[in-house]
Short mmCIF file of C-alpha atoms in Angstrom, two decimals:
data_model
loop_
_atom_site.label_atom_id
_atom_site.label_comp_id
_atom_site.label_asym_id
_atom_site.label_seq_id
_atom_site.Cartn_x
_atom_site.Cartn_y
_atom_site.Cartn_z
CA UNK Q 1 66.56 276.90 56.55
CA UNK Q 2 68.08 279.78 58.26
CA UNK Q 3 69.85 282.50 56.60
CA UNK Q 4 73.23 282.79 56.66
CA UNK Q 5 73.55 285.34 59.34
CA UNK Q 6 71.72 283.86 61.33
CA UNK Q 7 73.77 280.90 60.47
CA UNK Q 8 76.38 283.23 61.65
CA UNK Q 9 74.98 284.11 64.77
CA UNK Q 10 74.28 280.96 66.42
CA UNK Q 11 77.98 279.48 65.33
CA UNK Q 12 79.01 282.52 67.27
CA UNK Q 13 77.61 280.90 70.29
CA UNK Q 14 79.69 278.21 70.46
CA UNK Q 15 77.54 275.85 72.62
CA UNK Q 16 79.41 273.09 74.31
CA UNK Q 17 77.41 270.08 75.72
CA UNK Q 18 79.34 268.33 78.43
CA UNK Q 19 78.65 264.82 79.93
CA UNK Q 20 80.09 263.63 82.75
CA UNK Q 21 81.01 259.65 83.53
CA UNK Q 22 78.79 257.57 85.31
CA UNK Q 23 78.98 253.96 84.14
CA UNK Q 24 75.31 252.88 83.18
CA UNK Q 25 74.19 256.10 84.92
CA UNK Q 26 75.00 257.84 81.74
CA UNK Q 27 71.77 256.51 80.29
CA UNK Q 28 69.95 259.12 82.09
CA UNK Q 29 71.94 261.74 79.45
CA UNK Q 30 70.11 259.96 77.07
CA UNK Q 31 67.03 260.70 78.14
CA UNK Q 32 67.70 264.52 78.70
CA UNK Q 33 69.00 265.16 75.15
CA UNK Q 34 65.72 263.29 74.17
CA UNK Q 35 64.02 265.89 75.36
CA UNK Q 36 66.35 268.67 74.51
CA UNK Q 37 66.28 267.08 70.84
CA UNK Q 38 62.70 268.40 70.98
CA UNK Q 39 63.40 271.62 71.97
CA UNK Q 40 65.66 272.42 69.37
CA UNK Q 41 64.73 274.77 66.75
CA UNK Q 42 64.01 274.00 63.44
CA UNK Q 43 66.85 276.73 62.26
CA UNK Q 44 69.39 275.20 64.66
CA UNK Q 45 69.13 271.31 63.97
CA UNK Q 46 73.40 271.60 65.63
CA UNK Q 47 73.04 273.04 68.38
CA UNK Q 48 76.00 272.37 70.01
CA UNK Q 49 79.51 273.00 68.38
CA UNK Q 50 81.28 271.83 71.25
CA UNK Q 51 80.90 268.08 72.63
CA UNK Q 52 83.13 266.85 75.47
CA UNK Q 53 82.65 263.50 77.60
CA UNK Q 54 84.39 261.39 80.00
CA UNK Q 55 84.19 257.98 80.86
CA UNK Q 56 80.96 256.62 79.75
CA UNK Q 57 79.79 259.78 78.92
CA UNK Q 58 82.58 260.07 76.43
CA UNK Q 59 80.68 256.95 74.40
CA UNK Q 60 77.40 259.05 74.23
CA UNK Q 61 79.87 262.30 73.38
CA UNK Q 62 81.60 260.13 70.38
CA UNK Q 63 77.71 258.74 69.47
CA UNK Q 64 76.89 262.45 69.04
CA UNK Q 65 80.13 264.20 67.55
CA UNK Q 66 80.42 261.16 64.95
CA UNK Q 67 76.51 261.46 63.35
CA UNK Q 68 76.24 263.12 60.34
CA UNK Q 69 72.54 263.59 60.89
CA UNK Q 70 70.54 266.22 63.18
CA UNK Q 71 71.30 266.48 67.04
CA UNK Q 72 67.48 265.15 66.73
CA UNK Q 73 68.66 261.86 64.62
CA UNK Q 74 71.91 261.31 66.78
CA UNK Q 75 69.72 261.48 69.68
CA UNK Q 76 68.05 259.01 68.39
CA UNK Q 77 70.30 256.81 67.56
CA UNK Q 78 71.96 256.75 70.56
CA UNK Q 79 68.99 255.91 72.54
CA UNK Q 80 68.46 253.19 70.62
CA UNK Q 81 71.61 251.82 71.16
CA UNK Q 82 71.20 252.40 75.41
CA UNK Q 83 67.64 250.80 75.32
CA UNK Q 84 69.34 247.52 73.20
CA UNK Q 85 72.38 247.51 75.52
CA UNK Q 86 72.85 244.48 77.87
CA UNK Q 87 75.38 243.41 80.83
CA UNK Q 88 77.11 241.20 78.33
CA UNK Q 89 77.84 243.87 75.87
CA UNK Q 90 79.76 245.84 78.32
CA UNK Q 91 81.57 243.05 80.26
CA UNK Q 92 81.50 239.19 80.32
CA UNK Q 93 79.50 237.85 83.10
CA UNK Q 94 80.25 234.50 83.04
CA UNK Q 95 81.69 232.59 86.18
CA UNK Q 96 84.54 231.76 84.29
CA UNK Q 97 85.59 234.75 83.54
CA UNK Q 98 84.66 236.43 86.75
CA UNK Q 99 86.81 233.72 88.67
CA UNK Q 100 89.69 233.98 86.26
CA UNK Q 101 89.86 237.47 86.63
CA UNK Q 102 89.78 237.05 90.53
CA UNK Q 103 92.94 234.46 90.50
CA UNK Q 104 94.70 236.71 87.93
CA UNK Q 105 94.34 239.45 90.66
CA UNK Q 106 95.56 236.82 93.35
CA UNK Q 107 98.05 235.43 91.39
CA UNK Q 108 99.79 238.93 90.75
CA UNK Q 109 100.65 239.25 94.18
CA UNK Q 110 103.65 236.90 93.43
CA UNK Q 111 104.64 239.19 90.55
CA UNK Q 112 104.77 242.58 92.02
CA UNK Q 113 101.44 243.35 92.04
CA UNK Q 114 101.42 243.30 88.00
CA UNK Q 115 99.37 241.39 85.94
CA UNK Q 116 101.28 238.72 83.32
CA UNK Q 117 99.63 238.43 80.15
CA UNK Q 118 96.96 241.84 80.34
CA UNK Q 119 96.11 244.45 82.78
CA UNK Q 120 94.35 243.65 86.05
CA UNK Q 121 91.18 244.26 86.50
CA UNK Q 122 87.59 242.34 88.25
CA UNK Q 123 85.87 242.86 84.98
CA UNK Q 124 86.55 241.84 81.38
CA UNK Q 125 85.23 244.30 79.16
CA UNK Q 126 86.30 243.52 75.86
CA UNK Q 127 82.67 242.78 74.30
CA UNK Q 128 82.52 247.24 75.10
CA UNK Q 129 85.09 247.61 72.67
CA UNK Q 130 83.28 245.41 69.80
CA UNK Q 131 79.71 247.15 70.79
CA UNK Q 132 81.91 250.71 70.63
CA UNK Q 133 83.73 249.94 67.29
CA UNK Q 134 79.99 248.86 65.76
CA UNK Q 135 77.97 251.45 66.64
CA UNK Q 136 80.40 254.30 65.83
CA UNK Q 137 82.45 255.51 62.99
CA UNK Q 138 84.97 257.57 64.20
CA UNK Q 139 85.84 258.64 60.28
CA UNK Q 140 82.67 260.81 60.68
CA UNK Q 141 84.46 262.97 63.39
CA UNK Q 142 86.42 264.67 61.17
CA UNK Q 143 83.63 264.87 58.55
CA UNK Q 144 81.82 266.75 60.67
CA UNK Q 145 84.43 268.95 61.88
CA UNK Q 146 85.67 269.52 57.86
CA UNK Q 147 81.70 270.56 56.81
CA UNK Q 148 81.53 272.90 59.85
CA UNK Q 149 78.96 271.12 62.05
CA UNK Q 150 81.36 270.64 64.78
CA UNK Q 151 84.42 272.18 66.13
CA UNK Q 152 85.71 270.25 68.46
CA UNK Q 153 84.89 267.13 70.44
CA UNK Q 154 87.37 265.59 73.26
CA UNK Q 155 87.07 262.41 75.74
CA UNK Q 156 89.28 262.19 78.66
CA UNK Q 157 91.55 260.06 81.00
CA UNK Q 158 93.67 259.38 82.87
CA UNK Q 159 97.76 258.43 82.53
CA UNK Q 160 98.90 255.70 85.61
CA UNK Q 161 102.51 256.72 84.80
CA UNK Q 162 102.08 260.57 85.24
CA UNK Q 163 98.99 260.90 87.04
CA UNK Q 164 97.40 263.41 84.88
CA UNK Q 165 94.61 264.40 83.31
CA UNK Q 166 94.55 264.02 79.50
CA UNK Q 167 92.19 265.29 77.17
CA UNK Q 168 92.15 263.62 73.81
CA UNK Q 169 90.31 266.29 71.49
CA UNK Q 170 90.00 266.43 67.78
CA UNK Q 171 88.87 269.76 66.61
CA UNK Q 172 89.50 272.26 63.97
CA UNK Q 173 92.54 273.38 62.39
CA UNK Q 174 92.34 276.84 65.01
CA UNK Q 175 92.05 274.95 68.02
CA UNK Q 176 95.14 274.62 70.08
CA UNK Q 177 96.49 272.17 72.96
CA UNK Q 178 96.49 273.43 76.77
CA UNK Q 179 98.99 272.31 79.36
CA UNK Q 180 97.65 273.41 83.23
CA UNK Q 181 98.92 271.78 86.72
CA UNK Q 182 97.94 268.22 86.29
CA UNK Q 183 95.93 268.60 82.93
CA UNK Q 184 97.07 268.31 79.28
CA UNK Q 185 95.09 269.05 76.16
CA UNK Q 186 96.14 267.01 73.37
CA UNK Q 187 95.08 267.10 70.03
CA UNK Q 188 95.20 263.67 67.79
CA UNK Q 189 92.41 261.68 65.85
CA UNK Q 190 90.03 260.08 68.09
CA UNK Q 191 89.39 256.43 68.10
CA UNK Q 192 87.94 253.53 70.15
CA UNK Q 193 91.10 253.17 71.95
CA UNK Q 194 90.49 256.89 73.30
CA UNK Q 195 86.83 255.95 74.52
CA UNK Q 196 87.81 252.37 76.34
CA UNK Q 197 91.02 254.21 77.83
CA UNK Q 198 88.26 256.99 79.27
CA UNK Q 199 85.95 254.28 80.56
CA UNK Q 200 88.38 251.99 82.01
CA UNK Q 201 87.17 252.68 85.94
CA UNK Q 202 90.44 251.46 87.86
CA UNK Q 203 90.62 248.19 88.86
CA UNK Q 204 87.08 247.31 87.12
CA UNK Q 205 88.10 247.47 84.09
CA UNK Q 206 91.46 246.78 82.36
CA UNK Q 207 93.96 250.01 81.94
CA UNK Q 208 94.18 251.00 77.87
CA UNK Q 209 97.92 251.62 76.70
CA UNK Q 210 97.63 254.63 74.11
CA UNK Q 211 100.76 255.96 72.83
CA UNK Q 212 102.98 253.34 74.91
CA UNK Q 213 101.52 254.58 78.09
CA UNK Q 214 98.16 253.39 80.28
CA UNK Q 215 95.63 255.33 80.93
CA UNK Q 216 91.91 254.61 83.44
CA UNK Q 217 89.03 256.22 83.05
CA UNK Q 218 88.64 260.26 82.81
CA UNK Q 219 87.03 260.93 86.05
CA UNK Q 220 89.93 260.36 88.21
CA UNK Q 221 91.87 263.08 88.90
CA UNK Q 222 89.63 265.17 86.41
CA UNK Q 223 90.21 268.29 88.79
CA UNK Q 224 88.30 270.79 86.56
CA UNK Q 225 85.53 268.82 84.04
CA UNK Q 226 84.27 271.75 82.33
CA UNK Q 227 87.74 273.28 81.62
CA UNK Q 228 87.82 271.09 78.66
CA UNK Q 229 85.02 272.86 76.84
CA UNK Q 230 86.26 276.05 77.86
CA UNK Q 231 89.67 275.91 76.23
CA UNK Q 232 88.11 274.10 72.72
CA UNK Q 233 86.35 277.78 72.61
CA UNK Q 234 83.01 277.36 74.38
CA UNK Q 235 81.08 280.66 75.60
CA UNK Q 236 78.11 278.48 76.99
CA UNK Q 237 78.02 275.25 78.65
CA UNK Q 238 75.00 272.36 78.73
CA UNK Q 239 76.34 269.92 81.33
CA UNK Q 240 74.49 266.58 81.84
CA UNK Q 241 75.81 265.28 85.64
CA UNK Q 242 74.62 262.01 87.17
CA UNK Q 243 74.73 263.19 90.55
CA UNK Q 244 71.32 262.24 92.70
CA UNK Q 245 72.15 265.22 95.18
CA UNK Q 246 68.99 266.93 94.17
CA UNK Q 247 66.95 263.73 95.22
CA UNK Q 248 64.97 264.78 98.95
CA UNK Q 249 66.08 261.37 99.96
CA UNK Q 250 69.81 262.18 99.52
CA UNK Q 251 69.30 265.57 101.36
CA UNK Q 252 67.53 263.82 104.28
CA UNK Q 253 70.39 261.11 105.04
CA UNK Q 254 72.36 263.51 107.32
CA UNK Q 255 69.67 262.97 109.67
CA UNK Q 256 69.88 259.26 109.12
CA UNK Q 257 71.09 257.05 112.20
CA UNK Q 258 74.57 256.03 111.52
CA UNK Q 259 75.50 251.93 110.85
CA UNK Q 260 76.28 249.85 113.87
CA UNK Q 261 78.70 247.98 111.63
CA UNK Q 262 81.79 248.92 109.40
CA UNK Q 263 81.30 249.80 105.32
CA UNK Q 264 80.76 246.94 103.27
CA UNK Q 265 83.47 246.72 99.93
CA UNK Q 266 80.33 248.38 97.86
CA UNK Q 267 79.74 251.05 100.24
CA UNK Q 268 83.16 251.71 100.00
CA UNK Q 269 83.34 251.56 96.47
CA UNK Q 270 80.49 253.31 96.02
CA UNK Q 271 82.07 256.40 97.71
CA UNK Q 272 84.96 255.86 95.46
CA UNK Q 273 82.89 256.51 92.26
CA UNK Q 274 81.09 259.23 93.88
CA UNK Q 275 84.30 261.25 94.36
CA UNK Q 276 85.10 260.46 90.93
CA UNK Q 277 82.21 260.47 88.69
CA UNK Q 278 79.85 263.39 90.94
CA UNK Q 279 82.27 265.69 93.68
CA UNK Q 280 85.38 267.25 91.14
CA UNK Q 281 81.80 268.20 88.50
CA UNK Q 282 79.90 269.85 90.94
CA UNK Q 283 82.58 271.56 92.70
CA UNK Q 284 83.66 272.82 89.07
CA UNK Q 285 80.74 274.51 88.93
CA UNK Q 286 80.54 276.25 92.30
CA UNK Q 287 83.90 277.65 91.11
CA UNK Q 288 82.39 278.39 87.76
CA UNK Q 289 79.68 280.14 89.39
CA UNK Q 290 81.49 281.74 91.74
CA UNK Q 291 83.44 283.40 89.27
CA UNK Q 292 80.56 284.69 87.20
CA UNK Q 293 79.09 286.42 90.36
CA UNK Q 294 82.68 288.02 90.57
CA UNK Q 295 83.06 289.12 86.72
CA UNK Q 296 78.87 290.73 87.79
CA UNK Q 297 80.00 292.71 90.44
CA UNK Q 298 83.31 293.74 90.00
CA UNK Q 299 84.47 296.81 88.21
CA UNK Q 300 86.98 295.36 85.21
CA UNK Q 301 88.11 298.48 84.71
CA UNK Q 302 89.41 298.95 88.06
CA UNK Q 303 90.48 295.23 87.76
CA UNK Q 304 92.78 294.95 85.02
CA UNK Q 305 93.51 291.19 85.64
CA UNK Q 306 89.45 290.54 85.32
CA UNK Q 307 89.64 291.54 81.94
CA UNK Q 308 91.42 288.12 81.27
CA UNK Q 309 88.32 286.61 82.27
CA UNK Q 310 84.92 286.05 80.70
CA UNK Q 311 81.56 285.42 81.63
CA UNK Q 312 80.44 281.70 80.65
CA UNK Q 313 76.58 280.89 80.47
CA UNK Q 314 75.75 277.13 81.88
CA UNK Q 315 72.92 275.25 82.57
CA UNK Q 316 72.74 271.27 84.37
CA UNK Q 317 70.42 269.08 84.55
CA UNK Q 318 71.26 266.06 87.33
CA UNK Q 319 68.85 263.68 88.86
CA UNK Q 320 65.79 264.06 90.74
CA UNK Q 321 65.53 260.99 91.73
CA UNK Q 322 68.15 258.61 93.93
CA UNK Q 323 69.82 256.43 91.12
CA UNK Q 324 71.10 254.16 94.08
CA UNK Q 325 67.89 253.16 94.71
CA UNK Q 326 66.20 252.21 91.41
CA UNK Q 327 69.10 250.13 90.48
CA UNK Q 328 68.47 248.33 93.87
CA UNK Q 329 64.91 247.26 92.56
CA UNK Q 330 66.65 245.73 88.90
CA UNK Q 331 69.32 243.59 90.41
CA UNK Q 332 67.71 240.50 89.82
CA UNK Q 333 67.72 241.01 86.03
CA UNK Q 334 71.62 240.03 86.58
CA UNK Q 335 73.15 237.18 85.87
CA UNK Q 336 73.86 234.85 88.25
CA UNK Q 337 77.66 235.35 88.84
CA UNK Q 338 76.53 239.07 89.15
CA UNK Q 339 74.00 238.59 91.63
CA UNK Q 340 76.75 236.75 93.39
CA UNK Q 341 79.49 239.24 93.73
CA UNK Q 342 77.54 242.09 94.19
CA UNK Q 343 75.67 240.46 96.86
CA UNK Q 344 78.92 238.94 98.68
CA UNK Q 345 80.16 242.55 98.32
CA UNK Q 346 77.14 244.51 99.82
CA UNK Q 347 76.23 245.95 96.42
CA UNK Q 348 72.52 244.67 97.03
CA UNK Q 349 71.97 246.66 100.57
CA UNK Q 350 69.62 249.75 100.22
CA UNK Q 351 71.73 251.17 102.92
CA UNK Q 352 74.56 252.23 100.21
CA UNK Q 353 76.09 248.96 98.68
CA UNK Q 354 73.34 249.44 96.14
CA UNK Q 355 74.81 253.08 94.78
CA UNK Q 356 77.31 250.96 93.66
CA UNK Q 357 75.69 248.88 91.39
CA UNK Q 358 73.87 251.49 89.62
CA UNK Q 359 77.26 252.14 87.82
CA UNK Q 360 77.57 248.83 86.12
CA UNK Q 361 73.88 247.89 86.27
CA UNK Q 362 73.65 247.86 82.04
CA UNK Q 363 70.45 245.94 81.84
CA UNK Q 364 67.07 247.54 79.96
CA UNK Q 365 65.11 248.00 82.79
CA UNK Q 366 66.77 250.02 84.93
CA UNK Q 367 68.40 252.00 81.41
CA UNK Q 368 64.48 252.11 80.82
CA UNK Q 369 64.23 254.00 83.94
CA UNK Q 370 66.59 256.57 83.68
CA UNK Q 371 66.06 257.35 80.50
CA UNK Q 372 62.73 258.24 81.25
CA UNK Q 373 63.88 260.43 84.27
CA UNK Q 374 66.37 262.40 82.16
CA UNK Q 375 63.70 263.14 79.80
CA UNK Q 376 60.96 263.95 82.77
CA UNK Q 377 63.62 265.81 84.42
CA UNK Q 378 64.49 268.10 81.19
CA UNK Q 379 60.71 268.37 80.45
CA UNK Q 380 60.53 269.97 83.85
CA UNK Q 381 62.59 272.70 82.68
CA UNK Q 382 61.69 273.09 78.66
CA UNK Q 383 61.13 276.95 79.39
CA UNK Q 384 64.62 277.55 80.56
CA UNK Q 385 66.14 275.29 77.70
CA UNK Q 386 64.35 276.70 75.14
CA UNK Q 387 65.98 280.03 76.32
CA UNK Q 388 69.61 278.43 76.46
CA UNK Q 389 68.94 276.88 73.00
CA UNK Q 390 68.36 280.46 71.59
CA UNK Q 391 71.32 282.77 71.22
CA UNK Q 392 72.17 285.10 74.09
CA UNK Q 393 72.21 288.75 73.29
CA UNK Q 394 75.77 289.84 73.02
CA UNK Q 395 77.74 290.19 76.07
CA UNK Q 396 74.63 289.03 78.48
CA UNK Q 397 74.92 285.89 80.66
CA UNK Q 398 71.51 284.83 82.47
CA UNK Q 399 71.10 283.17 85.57
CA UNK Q 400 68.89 280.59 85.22
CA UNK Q 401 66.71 278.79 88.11
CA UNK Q 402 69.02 276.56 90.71
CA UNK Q 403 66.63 273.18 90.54
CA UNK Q 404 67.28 271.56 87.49
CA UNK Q 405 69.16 274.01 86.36
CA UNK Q 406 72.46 275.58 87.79
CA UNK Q 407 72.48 279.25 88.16
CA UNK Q 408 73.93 280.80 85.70
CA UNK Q 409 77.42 279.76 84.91
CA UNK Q 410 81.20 280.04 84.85
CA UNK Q 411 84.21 280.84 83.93
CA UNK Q 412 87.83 280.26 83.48
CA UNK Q 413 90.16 283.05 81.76
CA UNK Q 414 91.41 284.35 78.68
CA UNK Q 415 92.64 282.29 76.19
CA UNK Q 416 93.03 278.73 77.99
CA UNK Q 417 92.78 279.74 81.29
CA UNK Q 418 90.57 276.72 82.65
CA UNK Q 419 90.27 276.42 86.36
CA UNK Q 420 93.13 275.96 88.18
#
């Protein structure tokens, strides 16, 4: 056991972990925090006081923030509960359902669009709220949070009536609500409603209604990802993406000769989650970057606005591998009204349709898969996350290698400012 300054010391860091959405993708977080669960050190079985997620990264978030074991036993646990997931715990696959929902979606056309009896959506996913509600007590949240293992924890989403960004958070007494253009922080006691409302991808899954209002999933409109973290009192940020934009094979397609016929509905789609799920992350942390390099080389005391801001530590891991194509080897592990509509919608063509079946491809042996990338692709860099996991010497941000690791991180200002 650790003294208590050094107790001290490492609460003082205030590590936030921060996982982005990704549908089934978000396996592959499960497999990083395997191998960051190793890492830790035996003085520092928390290391993180800070957990944010969105979408389906918001379901590992709540698997971690509502443990009241080590980060080592949550880890665990929760990759226990990706590797015994199926298809038919998420959503039902059956054709019944499947062509219900489809008339439903037809039928609303003679009633305004809206849908009768329950929200519109392709997919039913009411066994996720059963599998959510049994592998998580979200009682334990607030245990945690009253015994001093975590601060804060948050999920977010989206409201269809305002169009804004809503984080959820439940945190200590000290930790306040934000309000920024197009983002709210609101504090309240977390629950499965919270998670399903933050993985409800638009018209894939059903909308949630949470406080009379219906909200999608988190990702949309999610303008600034990290910001979250920042204003629940982070000072340095682990973020888990599920972007493949490291993979050689994505940086080689701009040479690759364009189609000779129009997108197919999963190419398109599969654009759509990109912009959702991958572009707002990693354009947060350019701009998180960016101003670190700013706060190194500018003068503060010249600058008397700078001294508002403050330097933020970060470090990502994302993807070394193109998670478009090793769901495109597992899609006949479907079932058969699967195989059906994401063939009749292009989702089984290498040439991009199959990018968007990796987000709803929840069968074991493509989760197998990315698991065991996430923890190859952490393992890769256990020198530079042993370093993270220790504290930083006061007042010192690192840079830290740009591979599978993002230089060294951002920044928003003073008290809430999160990027805006």
């Amino acid at each position: 056991m650790s003294t208590g300054n050094d107790e001290s010391t490492i609460s003082d860091q205030r590590n936030a972990l921060v996982l982005s959405g990704g549908g089934a993708r978000a396996a592959y977080q499960a497999g990083v925090l395997r191998a960051l669960s190793e890492l830790v050190p035996e003085d520092n079985p928390r290391p993180f006081q800070i957990i944010c997620g969105t979408s389906a990264g918001a379901m590992n978030a709540m698997l971690l923030a509502s443990h009241t074991g080590t980060f080592k036993e949550a880890v665990d646990r929760m990759c226990s509960v990706w590797l015994g997931l199926s298809v038919e715990q998420v959503y039902c696959t059956s054709w019944r359902s499947l062509l219900g929902n489809l008339f439903s979606i037809s039928r609303s056309l003679l009633n305004q669009g809206v849908g009768r009896q329950k929200p519109l959506a392709l997919l039913d996913n009411s066994p996720l709220r059963e599998l959510v509600e049994g592998v998580i007590d979200f009682n334990n949240i607030q245990k945690n949070i009253d015994a001093g293992h975590l601060r804060a924890t948050s999920v977010n989403a989206l409201s269809y009536s305002e169009g804004q960004s809503v984080s959820f958070f439940q945190g200590a007494e000290d930790v306040n609500g934000w309000q920024r253009f197009r983002r709210f922080g609101v504090p309240t006691r977390l629950t499965s409603d919270h998670l399903l409302a933050s993985a409800a991808i638009p018209a894939i899954f059903p909308a949630v209604k949470l406080d009379g209002a219906y909200f999608c999933d988190g990702a949309i409109r999610l303008m600034a990802p990290i910001s979250p973290a920042l204003h629940l009192g982070a000072k340095r940020v682990f973020v888990v993406g599920v972007s493949d934009n490291r993979s050689p094979v994505h940086w080689g397609s701009r040479n690759s000769p364009a189609p000779m016929r129009s997108p197919s509905m999963a190419q398109i789609a599969a654009q759509l989650f990109n912009a959702a799920f991958i572009d707002s992350l990693e354009a947060d942390l350019e701009h998180l970057d960016r101003v670190n390099m700013l706060l190194d080389y500018a003068d503060q005391s010249d600058h008397a606005d700078l001294k508002l801001l403050r330097p933020v530590e970060s470090v990502v891991i994302e993807p070394s591998q193109s998670l478009g194509r090793l769901s495109g080897r597992k899609l006949g592990h479907l079932p058969p009204a699967l195989r059906w509509l994401f063939r009749s919608t292009g989702a089984t063509n290498p040439e991009g349709g199959a990018s968007a079946a990796s987000y709803l491809l929840f069968e074991k042996p493509y989760i197998e898969e990315l698991i065991d990338l996430g923890y190859q692709d952490a393992m890769w860099e256990k020198d530079k996350l042993r370093s993270f996991l220790q504290p930083a010497p006061e007042g010192k941000v690192e840079r830290r290698g740009l591979f599978g690791m993002r230089g060294k991180s951002q920044e928003e200002a003073s008290q809430d400012n999160s990027q805006s």
